[in-house]
PDB file of C-alpha atoms in Angstrom:
ATOM      1  CA  ARG Y  17      10.123  15.736   5.082  1.00 70.00           C
ATOM      2  CA  LYS Y  18       8.038  12.627   3.719  1.00 80.00           C
ATOM      3  CA  GLU Y  19       9.472  10.098   1.786  1.00 89.00           C
ATOM      4  CA  VAL Y  20       7.158  10.081  -1.050  1.00 94.00           C
ATOM      5  CA  GLU Y  21       5.051  13.303  -1.508  1.00 95.00           C
ATOM      6  CA  GLN Y  22       2.073  13.903  -3.584  1.00 96.00           C
ATOM      7  CA  ASP Y  23      -0.607  16.589  -4.139  1.00 92.00           C
ATOM      8  CA  PRO Y  24      -3.703  15.251  -1.983  1.00 91.00           C
ATOM      9  CA  GLY Y  25      -6.309  17.182  -4.565  1.00 90.00           C
ATOM     10  CA  PRO Y  26      -8.914  16.555  -5.393  1.00 95.00           C
ATOM     11  CA  PHE Y  27      -8.547  17.114  -8.922  1.00 96.00           C
ATOM     12  CA  ASN Y  28     -11.863  17.575 -10.326  1.00 97.00           C
ATOM     13  CA  VAL Y  29     -12.103  17.147 -14.109  1.00 97.00           C
ATOM     14  CA  PRO Y  30     -14.900  16.737 -16.901  1.00 97.00           C
ATOM     15  CA  GLU Y  31     -15.229  13.358 -18.797  1.00 98.00           C
ATOM     16  CA  GLY Y  32     -12.417  13.576 -21.592  1.00 97.00           C
ATOM     17  CA  ALA Y  33     -10.059  15.578 -19.932  1.00 97.00           C
ATOM     18  CA  THR Y  34      -6.306  15.095 -19.737  1.00 98.00           C
ATOM     19  CA  VAL Y  35      -5.191  15.274 -16.107  1.00 97.00           C
ATOM     20  CA  ALA Y  36      -1.501  14.807 -14.548  1.00 96.00           C
ATOM     21  CA  PHE Y  37      -0.193  13.645 -11.333  1.00 94.00           C
ATOM     22  CA  ASN Y  38       3.034  14.445  -9.751  1.00 95.00           C
ATOM     23  CA  CYS Y  39       5.068  12.789  -7.331  1.00 96.00           C
ATOM     24  CA  THR Y  40       8.226  13.282  -5.780  1.00 96.00           C
ATOM     25  CA  TYR Y  41      10.628  11.096  -3.519  1.00 94.00           C
ATOM     26  CA  SER Y  42      13.623  11.931  -1.157  1.00 92.00           C
ATOM     27  CA  ASN Y  43      15.566   8.471  -1.498  1.00 86.00           C
ATOM     28  CA  SER Y  44      17.836   8.665  -4.118  1.00 83.00           C
ATOM     29  CA  ALA Y  45      18.627   5.141  -3.553  1.00 81.00           C
ATOM     30  CA  SER Y  46      14.929   4.134  -4.786  1.00 82.00           C
ATOM     31  CA  GLN Y  47      15.184   1.231  -7.175  1.00 80.00           C
ATOM     32  CA  SER Y  48      11.586   1.023  -8.414  1.00 88.00           C
ATOM     33  CA  PHE Y  49       8.621   3.062  -9.038  1.00 92.00           C
ATOM     34  CA  PHE Y  50       4.843   2.314  -9.475  1.00 94.00           C
ATOM     35  CA  TRP Y  51       1.400   3.798  -9.541  1.00 96.00           C
ATOM     36  CA  TYR Y  52      -1.170   1.833  -7.563  1.00 96.00           C
ATOM     37  CA  ARG Y  53      -5.073   2.688  -7.887  1.00 97.00           C
ATOM     38  CA  GLN Y  54      -7.310   2.777  -4.631  1.00 97.00           C
ATOM     39  CA  ASP Y  55     -10.999   3.046  -4.982  1.00 96.00           C
ATOM     40  CA  CYS Y  56     -12.969   4.252  -2.179  1.00 92.00           C
ATOM     41  CA  ARG Y  57     -12.729   1.837   1.026  1.00 88.00           C
ATOM     42  CA  LYS Y  58     -11.095  -0.661  -1.195  1.00 92.00           C
ATOM     43  CA  GLU Y  59      -7.554  -2.085  -1.333  1.00 93.00           C
ATOM     44  CA  PRO Y  60      -5.005  -0.664  -3.352  1.00 95.00           C
ATOM     45  CA  LYS Y  61      -4.351  -2.017  -6.842  1.00 94.00           C
ATOM     46  CA  LEU Y  62      -1.442  -1.868  -9.025  1.00 92.00           C
ATOM     47  CA  LEU Y  63      -1.960   0.313 -12.153  1.00 95.00           C
ATOM     48  CA  MET Y  64       1.347   0.178 -13.620  1.00 94.00           C
ATOM     49  CA  SER Y  65       5.117   0.196 -13.069  1.00 91.00           C
ATOM     50  CA  VAL Y  66       7.095   3.258 -14.091  1.00 93.00           C
ATOM     51  CA  TYR Y  67      10.283   2.879 -16.328  1.00 88.00           C
ATOM     52  CA  SER Y  68      12.871   5.130 -16.646  1.00 86.00           C
ATOM     53  CA  SER Y  69      12.063   5.408 -20.374  1.00 88.00           C
ATOM     54  CA  GLY Y  70       8.546   6.194 -19.715  1.00 89.00           C
ATOM     55  CA  ASN Y  71       5.946   3.701 -20.534  1.00 93.00           C
ATOM     56  CA  GLU Y  72       2.538   3.640 -21.535  1.00 95.00           C
ATOM     57  CA  ASP Y  73      -0.596   1.668 -21.162  1.00 94.00           C
ATOM     58  CA  GLY Y  74      -3.537   2.619 -22.978  1.00 96.00           C
ATOM     59  CA  ARG Y  75      -4.882   5.950 -22.056  1.00 97.00           C
ATOM     60  CA  PHE Y  76      -2.149   6.117 -19.227  1.00 98.00           C
ATOM     61  CA  THR Y  77       1.338   7.391 -19.301  1.00 97.00           C
ATOM     62  CA  ALA Y  78       4.034   7.203 -16.659  1.00 97.00           C
ATOM     63  CA  GLN Y  79       7.177   9.037 -16.757  1.00 95.00           C
ATOM     64  CA  LEU Y  80      10.050   8.803 -14.208  1.00 95.00           C
ATOM     65  CA  ASN Y  81      12.945  11.463 -13.804  1.00 93.00           C
ATOM     66  CA  ARG Y  82      15.596  10.351 -11.500  1.00 91.00           C
ATOM     67  CA  ALA Y  83      17.607  13.387 -11.768  1.00 91.00           C
ATOM     68  CA  SER Y  84      14.925  15.381 -10.100  1.00 93.00           C
ATOM     69  CA  GLN Y  85      13.362  12.366  -7.977  1.00 93.00           C
ATOM     70  CA  TYR Y  86      10.299  12.832  -9.931  1.00 94.00           C
ATOM     71  CA  ILE Y  87       7.255  10.822 -11.098  1.00 96.00           C
ATOM     72  CA  SER Y  88       4.420  11.503 -12.831  1.00 96.00           C
ATOM     73  CA  LEU Y  89       1.129   9.737 -14.437  1.00 97.00           C
ATOM     74  CA  LEU Y  90      -0.939  11.219 -17.183  1.00 97.00           C
ATOM     75  CA  ILE Y  91      -4.158  10.249 -17.925  1.00 98.00           C
ATOM     76  CA  ARG Y  92      -5.967  11.118 -21.255  1.00 98.00           C
ATOM     77  CA  ASP Y  93      -9.684  10.716 -22.195  1.00 98.00           C
ATOM     78  CA  SER Y  94     -10.866  10.862 -18.874  1.00 98.00           C
ATOM     79  CA  LYS Y  95     -13.514   8.461 -17.904  1.00 98.00           C
ATOM     80  CA  LEU Y  96     -16.017   8.300 -14.908  1.00 98.00           C
ATOM     81  CA  SER Y  97     -14.313   5.398 -13.792  1.00 97.00           C
ATOM     82  CA  ASP Y  98     -11.251   6.848 -13.560  1.00 98.00           C
ATOM     83  CA  SER Y  99     -12.220   8.524 -10.181  1.00 98.00           C
ATOM     84  CA  ALA Y 100     -10.208   7.116  -7.566  1.00 97.00           C
ATOM     85  CA  THR Y 101      -7.276   7.945  -5.412  1.00 97.00           C
ATOM     86  CA  TYR Y 102      -3.837   7.512  -7.180  1.00 98.00           C
ATOM     87  CA  LEU Y 103      -1.079   6.280  -5.183  1.00 97.00           C
ATOM     88  CA  CYS Y 104       2.541   6.944  -6.096  1.00 96.00           C
ATOM     89  CA  VAL Y 105       4.956   4.076  -4.813  1.00 94.00           C
ATOM     90  CA  VAL Y 106       8.679   3.654  -4.263  1.00 92.00           C
ATOM     91  CA  ARG Y 107      10.635   0.549  -3.676  1.00 87.00           C
ATOM     92  CA  GLU Y 108      13.436   1.613  -1.424  1.00 80.00           C
ATOM     93  CA  LEU Y 109      16.430  -0.853  -0.505  1.00 71.00           C
ATOM     94  CA  ASN Y 110      16.935  -0.966   3.161  1.00 63.00           C
ATOM     95  CA  THR Y 111      19.726  -3.417   4.347  1.00 58.00           C
ATOM     96  CA  GLY Y 112      18.691  -5.962   2.173  1.00 57.00           C
ATOM     97  CA  PHE Y 113      14.953  -5.562   2.307  1.00 65.00           C
ATOM     98  CA  GLN Y 114      13.278  -3.870  -0.130  1.00 69.00           C
ATOM     99  CA  LYS Y 115      10.277  -1.940   1.306  1.00 80.00           C
ATOM    100  CA  LEU Y 116       7.417  -0.145  -0.643  1.00 87.00           C
ATOM    101  CA  VAL Y 117       6.469   3.330   0.532  1.00 91.00           C
ATOM    102  CA  PHE Y 118       3.379   4.961  -0.291  1.00 95.00           C
ATOM    103  CA  GLY Y 119       2.631   8.519  -0.991  1.00 95.00           C
ATOM    104  CA  THR Y 120      -0.438   9.890   0.616  1.00 95.00           C
ATOM    105  CA  GLY Y 121      -2.308   9.552  -2.883  1.00 96.00           C
ATOM    106  CA  THR Y 122      -4.067  12.064  -5.055  1.00 96.00           C
ATOM    107  CA  ARG Y 123      -7.791  12.027  -5.340  1.00 96.00           C
ATOM    108  CA  LEU Y 124      -9.282  12.437  -8.774  1.00 97.00           C
ATOM    109  CA  LEU Y 125     -12.966  12.898  -9.354  1.00 97.00           C
ATOM    110  CA  VAL Y 126     -14.276  12.643 -12.983  1.00 98.00           C
ATOM    111  CA  SER Y 127     -17.838  14.156 -13.724  1.00 97.00           C
ATOM    112  CA  PRO Y 128     -19.949  14.045 -16.549  1.00 95.00           C
TER     113      PRO Y 128
ATOM    114  CA  ASP J  18     -11.069 -16.590  -5.159  1.00 53.00           C
ATOM    115  CA  THR J  19      -7.453 -17.030  -4.898  1.00 74.00           C
ATOM    116  CA  GLY J  20      -6.353 -13.612  -3.994  1.00 92.00           C
ATOM    117  CA  VAL J  21      -5.119 -12.454  -0.516  1.00 95.00           C
ATOM    118  CA  SER J  22      -7.846 -12.887   2.070  1.00 96.00           C
ATOM    119  CA  GLN J  23      -8.407 -11.276   5.526  1.00 97.00           C
ATOM    120  CA  ASP J  24     -10.475 -11.828   8.442  1.00 97.00           C
ATOM    121  CA  PRO J  25     -12.250  -9.975   9.876  1.00 97.00           C
ATOM    122  CA  ARG J  26     -13.404  -7.447   7.666  1.00 96.00           C
ATOM    123  CA  HIS J  27     -14.555  -5.258  10.613  1.00 97.00           C
ATOM    124  CA  LYS J  28     -13.745  -5.404  14.124  1.00 98.00           C
ATOM    125  CA  ILE J  29     -14.923  -3.239  16.888  1.00 98.00           C
ATOM    126  CA  THR J  30     -13.370  -3.488  20.165  1.00 98.00           C
ATOM    127  CA  LYS J  31     -13.165  -1.395  23.320  1.00 97.00           C
ATOM    128  CA  ARG J  32     -10.062   0.335  24.443  1.00 97.00           C
ATOM    129  CA  GLY J  33      -7.880  -1.733  26.298  1.00 97.00           C
ATOM    130  CA  GLN J  34      -8.959  -5.052  24.484  1.00 98.00           C
ATOM    131  CA  ASN J  35      -6.733  -7.305  22.344  1.00 98.00           C
ATOM    132  CA  VAL J  36      -7.709  -7.860  18.872  1.00 98.00           C
ATOM    133  CA  THR J  37      -6.100 -10.330  16.195  1.00 98.00           C
ATOM    134  CA  PHE J  38      -6.435 -10.170  12.563  1.00 98.00           C
ATOM    135  CA  ARG J  39      -5.844 -12.953   9.987  1.00 98.00           C
ATOM    136  CA  CYS J  40      -4.051 -12.951   6.615  1.00 98.00           C
ATOM    137  CA  ASP J  41      -3.890 -15.677   4.213  1.00 97.00           C
ATOM    138  CA  PRO J  42      -1.781 -14.866   0.919  1.00 96.00           C
ATOM    139  CA  ILE J  43      -2.022 -16.042  -2.412  1.00 93.00           C
ATOM    140  CA  SER J  44      -0.561 -19.750  -2.032  1.00 90.00           C
ATOM    141  CA  GLU J  45       2.545 -19.415  -3.713  1.00 85.00           C
ATOM    142  CA  HIS J  46       3.384 -16.161  -2.689  1.00 89.00           C
ATOM    143  CA  ASN J  47       6.465 -16.143   0.011  1.00 89.00           C
ATOM    144  CA  ARG J  48       6.425 -12.449   0.796  1.00 90.00           C
ATOM    145  CA  LEU J  49       3.858 -11.054   3.229  1.00 94.00           C
ATOM    146  CA  TYR J  50       3.551  -7.640   4.397  1.00 94.00           C
ATOM    147  CA  TRP J  51       1.475  -5.726   6.761  1.00 96.00           C
ATOM    148  CA  TYR J  52       0.578  -2.224   6.320  1.00 96.00           C
ATOM    149  CA  ARG J  53      -1.962   0.212   8.015  1.00 96.00           C
ATOM    150  CA  GLN J  54      -3.926   3.013   6.780  1.00 96.00           C
ATOM    151  CA  THR J  55      -5.740   5.895   8.206  1.00 95.00           C
ATOM    152  CA  LEU J  56      -8.337   8.150   6.649  1.00 91.00           C
ATOM    153  CA  GLY J  57      -6.655  10.638   4.021  1.00 89.00           C
ATOM    154  CA  GLN J  58      -3.121   8.797   4.091  1.00 93.00           C
ATOM    155  CA  GLY J  59      -1.364   6.159   2.241  1.00 94.00           C
ATOM    156  CA  PRO J  60      -0.597   2.749   3.814  1.00 95.00           C
ATOM    157  CA  GLU J  61       2.110   2.771   5.901  1.00 94.00           C
ATOM    158  CA  PHE J  62       4.604  -0.072   6.306  1.00 93.00           C
ATOM    159  CA  LEU J  63       4.295  -2.363   9.479  1.00 95.00           C
ATOM    160  CA  THR J  64       6.208  -5.600   8.940  1.00 94.00           C
ATOM    161  CA  TYR J  65       7.442  -8.017   6.523  1.00 91.00           C
ATOM    162  CA  PHE J  66       8.032 -11.594   6.410  1.00 93.00           C
ATOM    163  CA  GLN J  67       9.971 -13.921   3.900  1.00 90.00           C
ATOM    164  CA  ASN J  68       8.397 -17.505   4.361  1.00 91.00           C
ATOM    165  CA  GLU J  69       8.192 -17.723   8.036  1.00 92.00           C
ATOM    166  CA  ALA J  70      10.967 -15.116   8.830  1.00 91.00           C
ATOM    167  CA  GLN J  71      10.190 -11.688  10.268  1.00 91.00           C
ATOM    168  CA  LEU J  72      12.745  -9.873   8.595  1.00 88.00           C
ATOM    169  CA  GLU J  73      11.631  -6.133   9.126  1.00 87.00           C
ATOM    170  CA  LYS J  74       9.595  -4.297  11.513  1.00 89.00           C
ATOM    171  CA  SER J  75       8.630  -0.499  11.387  1.00 89.00           C
ATOM    172  CA  ARG J  76       9.381   1.499  14.241  1.00 86.00           C
ATOM    173  CA  LEU J  77       5.546   2.126  13.973  1.00 80.00           C
ATOM    174  CA  LEU J  78       5.177  -1.378  15.285  1.00 84.00           C
ATOM    175  CA  SER J  79       5.175  -0.789  19.224  1.00 88.00           C
ATOM    176  CA  ASP J  80       5.467  -3.356  21.796  1.00 92.00           C
ATOM    177  CA  ARG J  81       1.765  -3.753  21.770  1.00 96.00           C
ATOM    178  CA  PHE J  82       1.870  -5.319  18.161  1.00 96.00           C
ATOM    179  CA  SER J  83       3.109  -8.366  17.286  1.00 96.00           C
ATOM    180  CA  ALA J  84       2.958 -10.372  13.879  1.00 96.00           C
ATOM    181  CA  GLU J  85       3.673 -14.049  13.250  1.00 96.00           C
ATOM    182  CA  ARG J  86       3.577 -16.639  10.102  1.00 96.00           C
ATOM    183  CA  PRO J  87       4.331 -19.796  11.906  1.00 91.00           C
ATOM    184  CA  LYS J  88       4.600 -22.304   8.841  1.00 87.00           C
ATOM    185  CA  GLY J  89       5.237 -19.386   5.940  1.00 86.00           C
ATOM    186  CA  SER J  90       1.557 -19.742   4.957  1.00 91.00           C
ATOM    187  CA  PHE J  91      -1.249 -17.201   7.000  1.00 96.00           C
ATOM    188  CA  SER J  92       0.035 -14.939   9.093  1.00 97.00           C
ATOM    189  CA  THR J  93      -1.951 -13.220  12.292  1.00 98.00           C
ATOM    190  CA  LEU J  94      -1.181  -9.415  13.459  1.00 98.00           C
ATOM    191  CA  GLU J  95      -2.038  -8.998  16.919  1.00 97.00           C
ATOM    192  CA  ILE J  96      -2.703  -5.852  18.887  1.00 97.00           C
ATOM    193  CA  GLN J  97      -2.489  -6.032  22.817  1.00 97.00           C
ATOM    194  CA  ARG J  98      -4.091  -3.109  25.147  1.00 97.00           C
ATOM    195  CA  THR J  99      -5.688  -1.358  22.195  1.00 97.00           C
ATOM    196  CA  GLU J 100      -5.879   2.323  22.078  1.00 96.00           C
ATOM    197  CA  GLN J 101      -8.290   4.594  19.903  1.00 96.00           C
ATOM    198  CA  GLY J 102      -5.226   5.626  17.950  1.00 95.00           C
ATOM    199  CA  ASP J 103      -4.977   2.027  16.681  1.00 96.00           C
ATOM    200  CA  SER J 104      -8.364   2.624  14.868  1.00 97.00           C
ATOM    201  CA  ALA J 105      -7.307   2.131  11.188  1.00 97.00           C
ATOM    202  CA  MET J 106      -7.331  -0.297   8.044  1.00 97.00           C
ATOM    203  CA  TYR J 107      -4.924  -2.959   8.522  1.00 98.00           C
ATOM    204  CA  LEU J 108      -3.903  -4.254   4.872  1.00 97.00           C
ATOM    205  CA  CYS J 109      -2.280  -7.418   4.256  1.00 97.00           C
ATOM    206  CA  ALA J 110      -0.441  -8.093   0.715  1.00 95.00           C
ATOM    207  CA  SER J 111       1.827 -10.746  -0.503  1.00 93.00           C
ATOM    208  CA  SER J 112       4.292 -11.261  -3.573  1.00 89.00           C
ATOM    209  CA  ASN J 113       6.174 -13.847  -5.255  1.00 82.00           C
ATOM    210  CA  LEU J 114      10.062 -13.620  -4.772  1.00 69.00           C
ATOM    211  CA  GLY J 115      10.324 -15.584  -7.561  1.00 60.00           C
ATOM    212  CA  THR J 116       9.085 -12.854  -9.940  1.00 55.00           C
ATOM    213  CA  GLY J 117      11.763 -10.612  -9.437  1.00 58.00           C
ATOM    214  CA  ASP J 118      12.141  -7.336  -7.654  1.00 58.00           C
ATOM    215  CA  ASN J 119       9.532  -5.499  -9.345  1.00 65.00           C
ATOM    216  CA  SER J 120       6.719  -8.224  -8.506  1.00 75.00           C
ATOM    217  CA  PRO J 121       3.545  -6.228  -7.524  1.00 80.00           C
ATOM    218  CA  LEU J 122       2.063  -6.488  -4.109  1.00 87.00           C
ATOM    219  CA  HIS J 123      -1.434  -7.911  -4.117  1.00 91.00           C
ATOM    220  CA  PHE J 124      -3.345  -6.595  -1.259  1.00 94.00           C
ATOM    221  CA  GLY J 125      -6.321  -8.126   0.744  1.00 96.00           C
ATOM    222  CA  ASN J 126      -9.357  -6.286   1.493  1.00 95.00           C
ATOM    223  CA  GLY J 127      -8.217  -5.188   4.726  1.00 96.00           C
ATOM    224  CA  THR J 128      -9.407  -5.521   8.347  1.00 97.00           C
ATOM    225  CA  ARG J 129     -11.134  -2.292   9.445  1.00 97.00           C
ATOM    226  CA  LEU J 130     -10.164  -1.658  13.443  1.00 98.00           C
ATOM    227  CA  THR J 131     -12.438   0.718  15.495  1.00 97.00           C
ATOM    228  CA  VAL J 132     -11.373   1.258  19.029  1.00 98.00           C
ATOM    229  CA  THR J 133     -13.991   3.006  20.997  1.00 96.00           C
TER     230      THR J 133
END
């Protein structure tokens, strides 16, 4: 079983749609959670951290369910520029070293 | 530009040759990471430095791979006797220990390696 699992997609949505991505992680000792965005042939960039209480940044809302080991990202009012791969990322504590583990990513395509 | 820089951007080499990549992290960042990414996959952790000390190495890092960060600033990743399976994007990232456990990773543009 992969440490961080995501549906690879692609998710094809029209502009203005609301789309949700899910992610599950296997290590119950995971400490921190993030969503990164990666454009085609570019490096990953931090989109937002994910907090237990849920957090929002403009059109983006992230949720964490520690009991179910589940993370979600909701994008409202999708824009063409939202087309990218969204990587679910978990920080694991491993004998004093904290490693970021990436999922395979979910690809989003927003069309006019 | 004060971001993470990697050199070269692209490298094409023949199987069996040695290659070396360089990463210059953001200057005040004391943590440095190497990741590898293949098509359709997320980045996979390779190794981690805190200042000049290499504190963690993935089992993915075979004996043909070696990384250094001699003065706690730039880092190099060397692959000896390259194999076609080494073809990937090699990403370097840095972060600042001083800003806490949730400090984000800042990635460089990556070095794309093609082994023919």
